[in-house]
Coordinates of C-alpha atoms in Angstrom, one line a residue:
X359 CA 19.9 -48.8 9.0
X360 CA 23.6 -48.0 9.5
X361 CA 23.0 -44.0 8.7
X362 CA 20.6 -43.6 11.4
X363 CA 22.7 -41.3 13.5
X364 CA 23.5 -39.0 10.4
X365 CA 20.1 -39.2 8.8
X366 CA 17.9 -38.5 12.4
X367 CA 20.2 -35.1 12.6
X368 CA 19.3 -34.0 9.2
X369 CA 15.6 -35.0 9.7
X370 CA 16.3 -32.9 13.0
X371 CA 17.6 -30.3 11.2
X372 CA 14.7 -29.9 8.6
X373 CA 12.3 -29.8 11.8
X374 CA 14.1 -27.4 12.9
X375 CA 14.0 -25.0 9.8
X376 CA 10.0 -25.8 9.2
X377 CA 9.0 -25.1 13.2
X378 CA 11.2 -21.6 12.5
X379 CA 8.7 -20.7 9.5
X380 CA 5.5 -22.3 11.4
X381 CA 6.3 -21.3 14.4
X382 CA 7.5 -17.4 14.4
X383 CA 10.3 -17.1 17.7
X384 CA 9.7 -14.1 19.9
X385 CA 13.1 -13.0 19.7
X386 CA 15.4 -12.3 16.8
X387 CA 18.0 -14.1 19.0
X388 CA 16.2 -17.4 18.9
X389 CA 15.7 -17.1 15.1
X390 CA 18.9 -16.9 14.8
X391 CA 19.7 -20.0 16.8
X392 CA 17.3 -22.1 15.0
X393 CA 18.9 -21.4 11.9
X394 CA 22.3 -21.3 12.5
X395 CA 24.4 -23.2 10.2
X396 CA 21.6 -24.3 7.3
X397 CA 20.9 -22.3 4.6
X398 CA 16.9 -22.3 4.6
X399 CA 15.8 -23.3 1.4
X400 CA 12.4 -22.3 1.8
X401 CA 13.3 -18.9 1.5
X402 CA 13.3 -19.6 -2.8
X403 CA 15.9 -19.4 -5.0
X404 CA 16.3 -15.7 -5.3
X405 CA 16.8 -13.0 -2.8
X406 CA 14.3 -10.9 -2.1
X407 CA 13.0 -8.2 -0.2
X408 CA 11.3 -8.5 3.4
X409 CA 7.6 -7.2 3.0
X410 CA 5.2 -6.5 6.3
X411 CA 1.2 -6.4 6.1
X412 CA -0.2 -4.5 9.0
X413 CA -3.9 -5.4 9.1
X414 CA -3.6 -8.8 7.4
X415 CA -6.5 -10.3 8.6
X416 CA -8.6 -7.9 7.1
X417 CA -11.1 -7.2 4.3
X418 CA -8.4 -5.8 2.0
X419 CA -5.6 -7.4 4.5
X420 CA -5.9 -11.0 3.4
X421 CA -6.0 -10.9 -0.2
X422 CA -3.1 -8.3 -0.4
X423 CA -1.7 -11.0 1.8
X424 CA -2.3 -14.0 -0.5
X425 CA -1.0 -11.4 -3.6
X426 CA 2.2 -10.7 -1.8
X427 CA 3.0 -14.2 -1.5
X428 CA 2.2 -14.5 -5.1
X429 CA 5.1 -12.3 -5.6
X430 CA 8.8 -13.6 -6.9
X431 CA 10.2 -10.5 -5.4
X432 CA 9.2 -11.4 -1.5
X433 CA 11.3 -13.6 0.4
X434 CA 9.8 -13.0 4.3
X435 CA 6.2 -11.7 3.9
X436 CA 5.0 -10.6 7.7
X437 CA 1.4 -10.8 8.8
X438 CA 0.0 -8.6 11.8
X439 CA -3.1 -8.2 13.0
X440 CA -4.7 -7.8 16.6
X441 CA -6.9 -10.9 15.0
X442 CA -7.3 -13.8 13.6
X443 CA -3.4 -13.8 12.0
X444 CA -2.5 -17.5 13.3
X445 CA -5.5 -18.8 11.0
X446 CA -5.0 -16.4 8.1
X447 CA -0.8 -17.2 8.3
X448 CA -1.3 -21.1 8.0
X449 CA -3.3 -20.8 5.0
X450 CA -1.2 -18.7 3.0
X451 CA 2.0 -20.4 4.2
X452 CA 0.5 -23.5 2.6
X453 CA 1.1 -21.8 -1.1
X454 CA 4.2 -23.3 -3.1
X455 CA 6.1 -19.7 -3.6
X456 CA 9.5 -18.8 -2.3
X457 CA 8.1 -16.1 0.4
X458 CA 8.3 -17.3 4.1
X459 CA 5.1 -16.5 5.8
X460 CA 5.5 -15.4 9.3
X461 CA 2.6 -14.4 11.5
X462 CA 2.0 -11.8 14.7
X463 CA -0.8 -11.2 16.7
X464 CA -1.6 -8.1 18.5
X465 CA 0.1 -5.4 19.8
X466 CA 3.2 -6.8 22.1
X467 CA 4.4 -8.5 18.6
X468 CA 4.5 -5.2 16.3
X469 CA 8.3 -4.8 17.2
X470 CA 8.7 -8.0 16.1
X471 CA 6.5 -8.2 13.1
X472 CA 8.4 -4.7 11.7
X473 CA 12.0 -5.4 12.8
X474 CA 14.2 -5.7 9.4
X475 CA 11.3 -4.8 6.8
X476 CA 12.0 -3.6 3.9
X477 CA 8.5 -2.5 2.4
X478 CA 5.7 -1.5 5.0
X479 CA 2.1 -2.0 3.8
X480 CA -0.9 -0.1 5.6
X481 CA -3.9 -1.7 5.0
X482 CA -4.9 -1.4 8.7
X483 CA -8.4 0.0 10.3
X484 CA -12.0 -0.1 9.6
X485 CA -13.9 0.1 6.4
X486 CA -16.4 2.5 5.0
X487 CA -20.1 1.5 6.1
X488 CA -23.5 2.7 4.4
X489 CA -23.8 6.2 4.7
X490 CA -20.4 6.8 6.2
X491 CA -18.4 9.4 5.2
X492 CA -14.6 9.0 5.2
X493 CA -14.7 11.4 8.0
X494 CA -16.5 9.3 10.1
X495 CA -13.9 6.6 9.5
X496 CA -11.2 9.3 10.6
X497 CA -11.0 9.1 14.4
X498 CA -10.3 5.5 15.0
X499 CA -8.1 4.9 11.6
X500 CA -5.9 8.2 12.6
X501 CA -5.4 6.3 15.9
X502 CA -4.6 3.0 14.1
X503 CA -2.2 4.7 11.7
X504 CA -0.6 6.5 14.5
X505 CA 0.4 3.6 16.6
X506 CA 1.7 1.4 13.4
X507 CA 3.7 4.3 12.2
X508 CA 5.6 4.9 15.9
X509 CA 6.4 1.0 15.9
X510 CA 7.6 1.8 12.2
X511 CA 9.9 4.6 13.2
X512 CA 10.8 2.9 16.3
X513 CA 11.8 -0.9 14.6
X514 CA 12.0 -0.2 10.3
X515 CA 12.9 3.5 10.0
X516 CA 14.0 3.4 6.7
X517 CA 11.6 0.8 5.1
X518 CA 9.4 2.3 2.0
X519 CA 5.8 2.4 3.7
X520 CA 2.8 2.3 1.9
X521 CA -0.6 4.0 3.5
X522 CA -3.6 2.6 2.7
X523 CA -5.7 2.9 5.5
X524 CA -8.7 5.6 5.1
X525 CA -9.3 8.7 4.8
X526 CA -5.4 8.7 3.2
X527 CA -5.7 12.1 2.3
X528 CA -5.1 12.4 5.6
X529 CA -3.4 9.3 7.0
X530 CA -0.2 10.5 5.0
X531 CA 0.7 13.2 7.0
X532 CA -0.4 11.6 10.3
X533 CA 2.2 8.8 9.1
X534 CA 4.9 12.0 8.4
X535 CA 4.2 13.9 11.5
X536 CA 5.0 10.5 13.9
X537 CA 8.1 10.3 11.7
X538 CA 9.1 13.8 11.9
X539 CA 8.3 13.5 15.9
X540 CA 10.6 10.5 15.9
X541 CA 13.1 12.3 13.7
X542 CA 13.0 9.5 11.5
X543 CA 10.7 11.2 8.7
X544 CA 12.5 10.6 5.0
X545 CA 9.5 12.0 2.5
X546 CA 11.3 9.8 -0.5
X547 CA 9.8 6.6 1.8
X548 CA 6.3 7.4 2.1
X549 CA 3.7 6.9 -0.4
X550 CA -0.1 6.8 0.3
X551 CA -1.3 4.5 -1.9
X552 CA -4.0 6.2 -4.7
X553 CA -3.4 3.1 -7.4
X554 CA -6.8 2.2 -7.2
X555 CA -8.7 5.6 -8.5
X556 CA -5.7 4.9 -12.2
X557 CA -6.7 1.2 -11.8
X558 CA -10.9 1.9 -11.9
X559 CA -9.9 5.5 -14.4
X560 CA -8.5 2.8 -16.8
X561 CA -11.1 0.0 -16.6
X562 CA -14.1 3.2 -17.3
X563 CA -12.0 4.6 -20.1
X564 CA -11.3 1.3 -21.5
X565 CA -14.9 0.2 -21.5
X566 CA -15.9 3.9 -23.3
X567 CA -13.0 3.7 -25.7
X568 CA -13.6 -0.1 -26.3
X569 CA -9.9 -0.6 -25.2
X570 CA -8.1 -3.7 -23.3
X571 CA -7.9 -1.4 -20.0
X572 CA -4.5 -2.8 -19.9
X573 CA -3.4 -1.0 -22.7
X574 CA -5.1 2.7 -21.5
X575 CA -3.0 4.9 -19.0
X576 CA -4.8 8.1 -16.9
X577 CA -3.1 9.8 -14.7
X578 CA -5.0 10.4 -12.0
X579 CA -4.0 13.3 -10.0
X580 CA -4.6 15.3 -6.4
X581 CA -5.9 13.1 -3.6
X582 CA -7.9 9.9 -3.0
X583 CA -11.4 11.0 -2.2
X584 CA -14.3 12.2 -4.2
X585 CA -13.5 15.6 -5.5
X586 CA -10.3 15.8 -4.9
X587 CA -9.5 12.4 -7.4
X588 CA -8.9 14.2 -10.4
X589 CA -8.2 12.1 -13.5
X590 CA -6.6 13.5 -16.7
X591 CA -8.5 12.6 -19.0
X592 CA -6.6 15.2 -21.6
X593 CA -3.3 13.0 -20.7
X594 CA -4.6 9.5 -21.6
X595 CA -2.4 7.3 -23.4
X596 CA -3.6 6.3 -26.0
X597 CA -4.2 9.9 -27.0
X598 CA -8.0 10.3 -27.7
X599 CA -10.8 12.4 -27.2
X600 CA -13.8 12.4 -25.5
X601 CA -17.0 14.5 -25.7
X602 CA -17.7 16.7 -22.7
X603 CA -20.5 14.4 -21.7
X604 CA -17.7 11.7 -21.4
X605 CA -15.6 13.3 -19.6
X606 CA -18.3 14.4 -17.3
X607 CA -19.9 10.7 -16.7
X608 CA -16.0 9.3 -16.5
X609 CA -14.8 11.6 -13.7
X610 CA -17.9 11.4 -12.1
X611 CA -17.8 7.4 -11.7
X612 CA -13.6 7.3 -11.2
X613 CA -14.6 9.9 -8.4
X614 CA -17.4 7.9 -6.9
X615 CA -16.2 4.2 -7.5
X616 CA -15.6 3.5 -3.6
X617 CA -19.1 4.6 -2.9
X618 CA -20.3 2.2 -6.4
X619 CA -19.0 -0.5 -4.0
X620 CA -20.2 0.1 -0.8
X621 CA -23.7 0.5 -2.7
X622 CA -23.7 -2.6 -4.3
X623 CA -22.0 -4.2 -1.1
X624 CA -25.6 -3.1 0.8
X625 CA -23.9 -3.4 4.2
X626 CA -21.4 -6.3 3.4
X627 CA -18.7 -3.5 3.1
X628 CA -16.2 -1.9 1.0
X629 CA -14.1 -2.2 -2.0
X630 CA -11.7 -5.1 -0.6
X631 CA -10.7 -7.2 -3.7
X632 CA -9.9 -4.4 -6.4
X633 CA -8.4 -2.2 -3.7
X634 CA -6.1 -5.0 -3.1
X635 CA -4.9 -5.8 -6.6
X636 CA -4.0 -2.3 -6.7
X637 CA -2.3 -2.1 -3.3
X638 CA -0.3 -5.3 -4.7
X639 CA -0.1 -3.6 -8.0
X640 CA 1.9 -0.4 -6.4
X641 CA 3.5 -2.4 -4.1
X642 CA 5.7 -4.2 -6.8
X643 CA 6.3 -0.8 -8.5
X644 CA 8.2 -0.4 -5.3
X645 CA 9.9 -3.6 -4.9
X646 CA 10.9 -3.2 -9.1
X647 CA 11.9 0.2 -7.7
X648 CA 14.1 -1.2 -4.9
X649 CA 15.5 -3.8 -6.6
X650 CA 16.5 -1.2 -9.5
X651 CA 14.2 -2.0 -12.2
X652 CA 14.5 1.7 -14.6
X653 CA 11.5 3.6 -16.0
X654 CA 8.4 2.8 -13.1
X655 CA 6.5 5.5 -12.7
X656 CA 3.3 5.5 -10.8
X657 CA 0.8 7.9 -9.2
X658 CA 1.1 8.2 -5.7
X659 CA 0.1 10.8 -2.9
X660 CA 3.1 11.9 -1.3
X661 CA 4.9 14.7 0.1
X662 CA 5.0 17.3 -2.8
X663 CA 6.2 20.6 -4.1
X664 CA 3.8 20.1 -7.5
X665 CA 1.6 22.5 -5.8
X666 CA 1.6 25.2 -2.7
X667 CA 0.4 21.9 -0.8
X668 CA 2.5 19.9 1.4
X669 CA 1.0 16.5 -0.1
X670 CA -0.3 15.9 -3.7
X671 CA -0.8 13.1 -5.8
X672 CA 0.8 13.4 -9.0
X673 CA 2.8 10.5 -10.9
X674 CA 6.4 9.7 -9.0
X675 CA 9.1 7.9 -10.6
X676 CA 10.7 5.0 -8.2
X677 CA 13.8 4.0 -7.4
X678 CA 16.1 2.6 -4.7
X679 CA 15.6 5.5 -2.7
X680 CA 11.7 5.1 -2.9
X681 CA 10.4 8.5 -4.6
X682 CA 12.9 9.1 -7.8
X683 CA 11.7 12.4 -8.7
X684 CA 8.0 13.9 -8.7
X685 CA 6.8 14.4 -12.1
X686 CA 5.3 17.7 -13.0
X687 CA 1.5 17.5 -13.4
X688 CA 1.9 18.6 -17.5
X689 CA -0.9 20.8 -19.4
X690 CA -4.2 20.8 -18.2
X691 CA -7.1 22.0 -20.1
X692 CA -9.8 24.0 -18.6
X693 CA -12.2 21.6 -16.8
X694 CA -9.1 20.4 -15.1
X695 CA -8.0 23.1 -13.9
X696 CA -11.3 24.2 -12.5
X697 CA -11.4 20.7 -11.2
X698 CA -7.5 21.2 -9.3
X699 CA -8.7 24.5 -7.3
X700 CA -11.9 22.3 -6.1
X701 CA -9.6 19.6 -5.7
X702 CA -7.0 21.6 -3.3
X703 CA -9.7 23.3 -1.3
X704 CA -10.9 20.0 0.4
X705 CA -7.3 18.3 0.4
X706 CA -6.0 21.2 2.2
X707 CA -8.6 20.6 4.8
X708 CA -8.1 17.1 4.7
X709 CA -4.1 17.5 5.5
X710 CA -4.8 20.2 8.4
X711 CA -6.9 17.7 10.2
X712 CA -4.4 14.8 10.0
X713 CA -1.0 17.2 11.1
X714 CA -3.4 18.9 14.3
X715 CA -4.4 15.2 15.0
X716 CA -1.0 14.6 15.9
X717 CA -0.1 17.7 17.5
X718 CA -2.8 18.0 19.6

């Protein structure tokens, strides 16, 4: 073997760039010096954006996780958890896509795991039980959401952040009033994440109309909790009609679909699988956004003028700037509109309880 010298450095060298990806350094520095001087190739052909999962190891954390890899417009993809994230890291680093998989465990490596993101995804904190309200879920996920979203402002202030974590009608503005307290608050950048009540309002009106569900659009407007999930069922595209008895079973089971779940679930939890397919659904709307993709539009509850409430969800075009424009809510016929007062009453409640959560 004449080559040996040159051939054990370039081995050394691809060691090198594999421990950086298996092995995530604890300093940016050290990164750095790792891969200094070789182009990593594992980082896939195209650029791509930097994505962080907050809650990874989770219910609804590792197959958002396992999506997100799936996804041609990731090149990092960050996993952190306060559990079980060295386990869940190695598996998904195992699939053949461009993202590198980097993972961080508990709370001395959030810095790290948010430093340089570009899209922030909230799937953090405890699921709905039995007989749980979302209230009950309120105290410890407002805490949860709180302490990601001052590492957020603190590491990633200007990354897009999607909220996730439960009750999000009123994790939102928790997530706003850190920012705002950290004077890093930009309303364009945060989105609390509604995609699944349009994902379930077009698999039920699919089934009724005996549509492909990917071919029905319903807006789905107001918040993301029982009453105050309020389809427009007057705005579906395909245009159709429905009898009142259809409109009354439809918005009855888009409203109560969570709960469906956690009935059929008997104790084994919440809806994890279908609430990540739409988490990864609306999180490449914002990557297309980002990466300046024209014409995505999709509902999300966000800081809003649409009504005399401070958040709203109402369809939102994106862009590179996050949020686009808000789209105005269009006509609405009578059982709508009866359903938007009931609709506000609890949200505004709901929002109230988040902001004095804060500033207590």
């Amino acid at each position: 073997m004449e080559h040996g010298g040159s051939s054990d450095s370039a081995a050394a060298r691809r060691l090198g760039r594999l421990a950086s990806h298996l092995l995530p350094p604890t300093s940016q520095m050290e990164e750095v010096s790792i891969l200094r001087g070789s182009n990593c190739r594992a980082k896939g052909a195209a650029p791509g954006f930097k994505v962080a999962v907050l809650g990874a190891s989770g219910g609804i954390g590792q197959p958002l996780s396992l999506l997100m890899k799936m996804n041609p417009l990731v090149s990092v993809l960050h996993l952190y958890d306060v559990v079980n994230t060295p386990g869940v890291t190695a598996d998904i680093s195992h699939m053949n896509t461009g993202a590198v998989v980097r993972g961080f465990l508990g709370q001395p490596q959030l810095e790290n795991a948010l430093t340089g993101m570009d899209l922030v995804i909230i799937p953090a904190g405890i699921p709905r039980k039995p007989g749980m309200t979302r209230d009950d879920l309120f105290n410890i996920n407002a805490g949860i959401v709180r302490t990601l979203c001052e590492g957020i402002a603190k590491c990633c202030p200007n990354a897009i952040v999607n909220v996730i974590s439960n009750p999000v009608n009123s994790t939102v503005p928790i997530a706003a009033e850190v920012f705002k307290k950290a004077g890093t608050y930009n309303p364009k950048r945060l989105l609390g994440v509604t995609t699944l009540d349009v994902v379930r309002a077009n698999t039920f009106v699919g089934e009724v109309l005996g549509l492909d569900p990917r071919d029905v659009n319903v807006p789905v407007v107001g918040g993301h909790a029982g009453v105050t999930i309020l389809p427009l069922l007057s705005q579906v595209n395909p245009p159709c009609s429905f009898t009142p008895e259809e409109i009354s079973y439809l918005t009855s089971r888009i409203q109560n679909g969570g709960t469906e779940v956690v009935e059929a679930k008997a104790g084994a939890g919440s809806a994890t699988l279908s609430m990540a397919y739409a988490a990864a659904k609306f999180a490449d709307a914002c990557l297309r956004g980002l990466h300046g993709d024209a014409g995505i539009v999709e509902c999300s509850y966000v800081d809003s003028q649409v009504t005399e409430l401070p958040f709203f969800a109402s369809k939102v075009r994106l862009g590179r700037s996050g949020i686009e424009e808000i789209l105005p809510l269009g006509p609405l016929n009578e059982f709508e509109r009866a359903g938007l007062e009931k609709a506000k009453k609890e949200l505004s409640e709901s929002i109230q309880k988040g902001v004095s959560f804060v500033n207590k």
